[in-house]
mmCIF file of C-alpha atoms in Angstrom:
data_model
loop_
_atom_site.group_PDB
_atom_site.id
_atom_site.type_symbol
_atom_site.label_atom_id
_atom_site.label_comp_id
_atom_site.label_asym_id
_atom_site.label_seq_id
_atom_site.Cartn_x
_atom_site.Cartn_y
_atom_site.Cartn_z
ATOM 1 C CA CYS A 20 25.119 146.823 -197.624
ATOM 2 C CA ASP A 21 21.524 146.310 -198.780
ATOM 3 C CA ILE A 22 20.378 149.849 -197.916
ATOM 4 C CA GLU A 23 19.766 151.802 -201.114
ATOM 5 C CA LEU A 24 22.451 154.246 -202.182
ATOM 6 C CA GLU A 25 20.870 157.588 -203.121
ATOM 7 C CA THR A 26 22.434 160.206 -205.387
ATOM 8 C CA HIS A 27 21.615 163.876 -204.802
ATOM 9 C CA PRO A 28 18.650 164.863 -206.989
ATOM 10 C CA TRP A 29 19.778 168.406 -207.863
ATOM 11 C CA GLN A 30 22.757 170.209 -209.287
ATOM 12 C CA PRO A 31 24.178 172.927 -207.046
ATOM 13 C CA PHE A 32 22.415 176.279 -207.515
ATOM 14 C CA VAL A 33 25.165 178.761 -208.350
ATOM 15 C CA PRO A 34 24.273 182.384 -209.226
ATOM 16 C CA GLU A 35 26.945 184.226 -211.241
ATOM 17 C CA ASN A 36 27.592 186.584 -208.302
ATOM 18 C CA ALA A 37 27.691 183.855 -205.610
ATOM 19 C CA ARG A 38 29.449 185.236 -202.530
ATOM 20 C CA VAL A 39 28.391 182.580 -200.032
ATOM 21 C CA LEU A 40 27.678 178.874 -200.445
ATOM 22 C CA VAL A 41 25.029 177.549 -198.046
ATOM 23 C CA MET A 42 25.319 173.794 -197.508
ATOM 24 C CA GLY A 43 22.963 171.391 -195.818
ATOM 25 C CA THR A 44 23.363 167.634 -195.690
ATOM 26 C CA PHE A 45 20.869 165.936 -198.064
ATOM 27 C CA PRO A 46 17.206 166.415 -199.019
ATOM 28 C CA PRO A 47 14.402 164.436 -197.418
ATOM 29 C CA GLN A 48 12.658 161.691 -199.373
ATOM 30 C CA PRO A 49 10.665 162.962 -202.400
ATOM 31 C CA LYS A 50 7.346 162.221 -200.644
ATOM 32 C CA ARG A 51 8.208 165.140 -198.300
ATOM 33 C CA TRP A 52 8.902 167.664 -201.077
ATOM 34 C CA SER A 53 6.678 170.657 -201.759
ATOM 35 C CA MET A 54 8.952 171.652 -204.693
ATOM 36 C CA ASP A 55 11.810 170.231 -206.738
ATOM 37 C CA PHE A 56 14.583 172.349 -205.147
ATOM 38 C CA TYR A 57 16.671 172.706 -202.001
ATOM 39 C CA TYR A 58 14.922 172.713 -198.615
ATOM 40 C CA PRO A 59 11.671 171.420 -200.186
ATOM 41 C CA ASN A 60 10.048 170.266 -196.950
ATOM 42 C CA ARG A 61 7.377 172.590 -195.518
ATOM 43 C CA THR A 62 8.452 171.485 -192.031
ATOM 44 C CA ASN A 63 11.931 172.969 -192.528
ATOM 45 C CA ASP A 64 12.564 176.564 -191.437
ATOM 46 C CA PHE A 65 15.088 177.491 -194.160
ATOM 47 C CA TRP A 66 12.781 179.397 -196.544
ATOM 48 C CA PRO A 67 10.703 181.026 -193.767
ATOM 49 C CA LEU A 68 13.913 182.308 -192.123
ATOM 50 C CA MET A 69 15.294 183.559 -195.459
ATOM 51 C CA ALA A 70 11.980 185.328 -196.092
ATOM 52 C CA LEU A 71 12.050 186.829 -192.597
ATOM 53 C CA ILE A 72 15.658 188.052 -192.944
ATOM 54 C CA PHE A 73 15.532 189.448 -196.471
ATOM 55 C CA ARG A 74 11.834 190.285 -196.982
ATOM 56 C CA GLY A 75 10.695 191.020 -193.409
ATOM 57 C CA ASP A 76 7.906 188.421 -193.575
ATOM 58 C CA ARG A 77 8.309 184.695 -192.907
ATOM 59 C CA HIS A 78 5.636 183.943 -195.551
ATOM 60 C CA ALA A 79 7.123 186.117 -198.331
ATOM 61 C CA LEU A 80 8.462 183.064 -200.232
ATOM 62 C CA ASP A 81 5.330 180.933 -199.835
ATOM 63 C CA SER A 82 3.397 179.844 -202.902
ATOM 64 C CA ALA A 83 0.088 181.603 -203.586
ATOM 65 C CA ASP A 84 -1.878 178.668 -202.119
ATOM 66 C CA GLY A 85 0.320 178.602 -198.997
ATOM 67 C CA LYS A 86 1.012 174.883 -199.416
ATOM 68 C CA GLY A 87 4.481 175.211 -200.890
ATOM 69 C CA TYR A 88 7.062 177.781 -201.882
ATOM 70 C CA ASP A 89 7.364 180.226 -204.774
ATOM 71 C CA LEU A 90 10.414 178.809 -206.550
ATOM 72 C CA GLN A 91 10.710 181.817 -208.882
ATOM 73 C CA ALA A 92 10.779 184.217 -205.900
ATOM 74 C CA ILE A 93 13.315 181.970 -204.126
ATOM 75 C CA LYS A 94 15.688 181.870 -207.098
ATOM 76 C CA ALA A 95 15.323 185.646 -207.581
ATOM 77 C CA LEU A 96 16.264 186.221 -203.915
ATOM 78 C CA LEU A 97 19.283 183.887 -204.160
ATOM 79 C CA CYS A 98 20.499 185.634 -207.328
ATOM 80 C CA GLU A 99 19.901 189.102 -205.852
ATOM 81 C CA LYS A 100 21.917 188.289 -202.710
ATOM 82 C CA GLY A 101 24.590 186.075 -204.314
ATOM 83 C CA ILE A 102 23.714 182.951 -202.332
ATOM 84 C CA ALA A 103 24.607 179.543 -203.794
ATOM 85 C CA LEU A 104 23.115 176.282 -202.511
ATOM 86 C CA SER A 105 24.437 172.749 -202.391
ATOM 87 C CA ASP A 106 24.452 169.871 -199.966
ATOM 88 C CA THR A 107 27.446 168.114 -198.460
ATOM 89 C CA GLY A 108 26.237 164.639 -199.404
ATOM 90 C CA HIS A 109 26.445 163.588 -203.061
ATOM 91 C CA LYS A 110 25.728 159.888 -202.407
ATOM 92 C CA VAL A 111 24.170 158.748 -199.144
ATOM 93 C CA ARG A 112 22.400 155.908 -197.367
ATOM 94 C CA ARG A 113 19.420 156.577 -195.080
ATOM 95 C CA LEU A 114 20.035 154.178 -192.200
ATOM 96 C CA ALA A 115 16.611 154.806 -190.641
ATOM 97 C CA GLY A 116 14.534 155.624 -193.738
ATOM 98 C CA ASN A 117 14.116 159.313 -192.849
ATOM 99 C CA ALA A 118 15.859 162.664 -193.341
ATOM 100 C CA SER A 119 17.524 162.783 -189.914
ATOM 101 C CA ASP A 120 21.227 163.633 -190.161
ATOM 102 C CA LYS A 121 21.834 161.291 -187.236
ATOM 103 C CA PHE A 122 20.876 158.332 -189.455
ATOM 104 C CA LEU A 123 22.453 159.567 -192.694
ATOM 105 C CA GLU A 124 25.644 157.931 -193.923
ATOM 106 C CA ILE A 125 27.500 160.122 -196.405
ATOM 107 C CA VAL A 126 29.081 157.622 -198.772
ATOM 108 C CA GLU A 127 30.433 160.244 -201.169
ATOM 109 C CA PRO A 128 30.631 163.942 -200.270
ATOM 110 C CA VAL A 129 30.139 166.679 -202.834
ATOM 111 C CA ASP A 130 33.253 167.706 -204.766
ATOM 112 C CA LEU A 131 33.598 170.939 -202.803
ATOM 113 C CA GLU A 132 36.844 172.012 -204.463
ATOM 114 C CA ALA A 133 35.298 171.779 -207.945
ATOM 115 C CA LEU A 134 32.137 173.518 -206.745
ATOM 116 C CA LEU A 135 34.048 176.440 -205.227
ATOM 117 C CA ALA A 136 36.128 176.718 -208.420
ATOM 118 C CA ARG A 137 32.853 177.649 -210.195
ATOM 119 C CA MET A 138 32.355 180.588 -207.796
ATOM 120 C CA PRO A 139 35.215 183.083 -208.116
ATOM 121 C CA CYS A 140 33.458 185.648 -205.880
ATOM 122 C CA CYS A 141 32.625 183.169 -203.087
ATOM 123 C CA ARG A 142 34.298 184.076 -199.805
ATOM 124 C CA ALA A 143 32.335 181.903 -197.361
ATOM 125 C CA VAL A 144 30.666 178.556 -196.827
ATOM 126 C CA ALA A 145 27.794 178.360 -194.336
ATOM 127 C CA THR A 146 26.599 174.987 -193.071
ATOM 128 C CA THR A 147 23.059 174.394 -191.862
ATOM 129 C CA GLY A 148 23.698 172.051 -188.978
ATOM 130 C CA GLU A 149 26.232 169.911 -187.181
ATOM 131 C CA LYS A 150 26.629 167.061 -189.678
ATOM 132 C CA ALA A 151 27.132 169.408 -192.649
ATOM 133 C CA ALA A 152 29.641 171.386 -190.549
ATOM 134 C CA GLY A 153 31.585 168.202 -189.825
ATOM 135 C CA VAL A 154 31.675 167.177 -193.487
ATOM 136 C CA VAL A 155 32.882 170.628 -194.618
ATOM 137 C CA ALA A 156 35.496 170.718 -191.839
ATOM 138 C CA GLY A 157 36.792 167.354 -193.052
ATOM 139 C CA LEU A 158 36.897 168.492 -196.673
ATOM 140 C CA MET A 159 38.531 171.850 -195.854
ATOM 141 C CA ALA A 160 40.887 170.600 -193.106
ATOM 142 C CA THR A 161 39.524 173.010 -190.469
ATOM 143 C CA PRO A 162 38.124 172.485 -186.990
ATOM 144 C CA VAL A 163 34.321 172.369 -186.733
ATOM 145 C CA PRO A 164 33.195 175.847 -185.636
ATOM 146 C CA ARG A 165 30.815 176.279 -182.725
ATOM 147 C CA MET A 166 27.257 177.146 -183.691
ATOM 148 C CA GLY A 167 26.992 180.726 -184.933
ATOM 149 C CA GLU A 168 30.761 181.021 -185.273
ATOM 150 C CA CYS A 169 33.278 180.676 -188.086
ATOM 151 C CA VAL A 170 36.805 179.522 -188.868
ATOM 152 C CA LYS A 171 39.143 180.474 -191.701
ATOM 153 C CA THR A 172 40.656 177.957 -194.090
ATOM 154 C CA ALA A 173 44.324 178.091 -195.083
ATOM 155 C CA GLY A 174 43.153 179.678 -198.353
ATOM 156 C CA GLY A 175 41.237 182.442 -196.527
ATOM 157 C CA LEU A 176 37.694 181.100 -197.068
ATOM 158 C CA ILE A 177 35.428 181.652 -194.057
ATOM 159 C CA VAL A 178 33.454 178.596 -192.897
ATOM 160 C CA TRP A 179 30.378 179.283 -190.739
ATOM 161 C CA ARG A 180 28.318 176.799 -188.743
ATOM 162 C CA MET A 181 24.693 177.825 -188.482
ATOM 163 C CA PRO A 182 21.900 176.152 -186.516
ATOM 164 C CA SER A 183 19.992 173.406 -188.267
ATOM 165 C CA THR A 184 16.864 174.669 -190.022
ATOM 166 C CA SER A 185 15.062 171.399 -189.276
ATOM 167 C CA ARG A 186 12.069 171.851 -186.998
ATOM 168 C CA ALA A 187 13.465 168.888 -185.046
ATOM 169 C CA TYR A 188 16.190 171.303 -183.890
ATOM 170 C CA PRO A 189 14.728 172.979 -180.771
ATOM 171 C CA LEU A 190 15.203 176.658 -181.543
ATOM 172 C CA LYS A 191 12.458 179.099 -182.541
ATOM 173 C CA LEU A 192 12.452 180.372 -186.143
ATOM 174 C CA GLU A 193 13.143 183.938 -184.995
ATOM 175 C CA LYS A 194 16.201 182.823 -182.995
ATOM 176 C CA LYS A 195 17.539 180.795 -185.944
ATOM 177 C CA ALA A 196 16.980 183.851 -188.144
ATOM 178 C CA GLU A 197 19.074 185.968 -185.735
ATOM 179 C CA TYR A 198 22.057 183.628 -186.228
ATOM 180 C CA TYR A 199 21.692 183.633 -190.017
ATOM 181 C CA ALA A 200 21.091 187.394 -190.196
ATOM 182 C CA ALA A 201 24.290 188.039 -188.192
ATOM 183 C CA MET A 202 26.273 185.815 -190.568
ATOM 184 C CA PHE A 203 24.795 187.397 -193.711
ATOM 185 C CA SER A 204 25.461 190.848 -192.242
ATOM 186 C CA ALA A 205 29.089 189.939 -191.495
ATOM 187 C CA LEU A 206 29.409 188.872 -195.148
ATOM 188 C CA GLY A 207 27.939 192.149 -196.405
ATOM 189 C CA LEU A 208 24.686 190.630 -197.627
#
């Protein structure tokens, strides 16, 4: 295949106290990044919904100029709450030259078993969208949960499927935040 094979640009972010691993699919192209970290695109709702849930203000994790995000504040929040981040795709091909999951071929998924082995306190995996949920279900030998619901693995890990944080997914930020807040609450975060 002559479509470029891309390798994930970042190592998983794993706080010492990680209790939940949040997994998307793969980052957008670098030209869309506002920072060199997960969910870097300003047109993605992930950081605004995290700010809304944990800081009560959708802009609480914005950079001072409002054009990006405050990476130090983001990492502090993730460490405080015990939230690890990774994506399901380690090596991918973009079949349409964009970040759409529909046109993303996961050539090599992340080594989820090795990643979870680094997180002894982790009790749950939460996927941000349908494609990530399908990849995790395949890796963990579980059914794909319905949106906002969870399944248990044979080993007792809880796998949640959350709505996509992409703005292309037609659900208001506040409604997406309700789903995520319910999941975080169920996990004691």
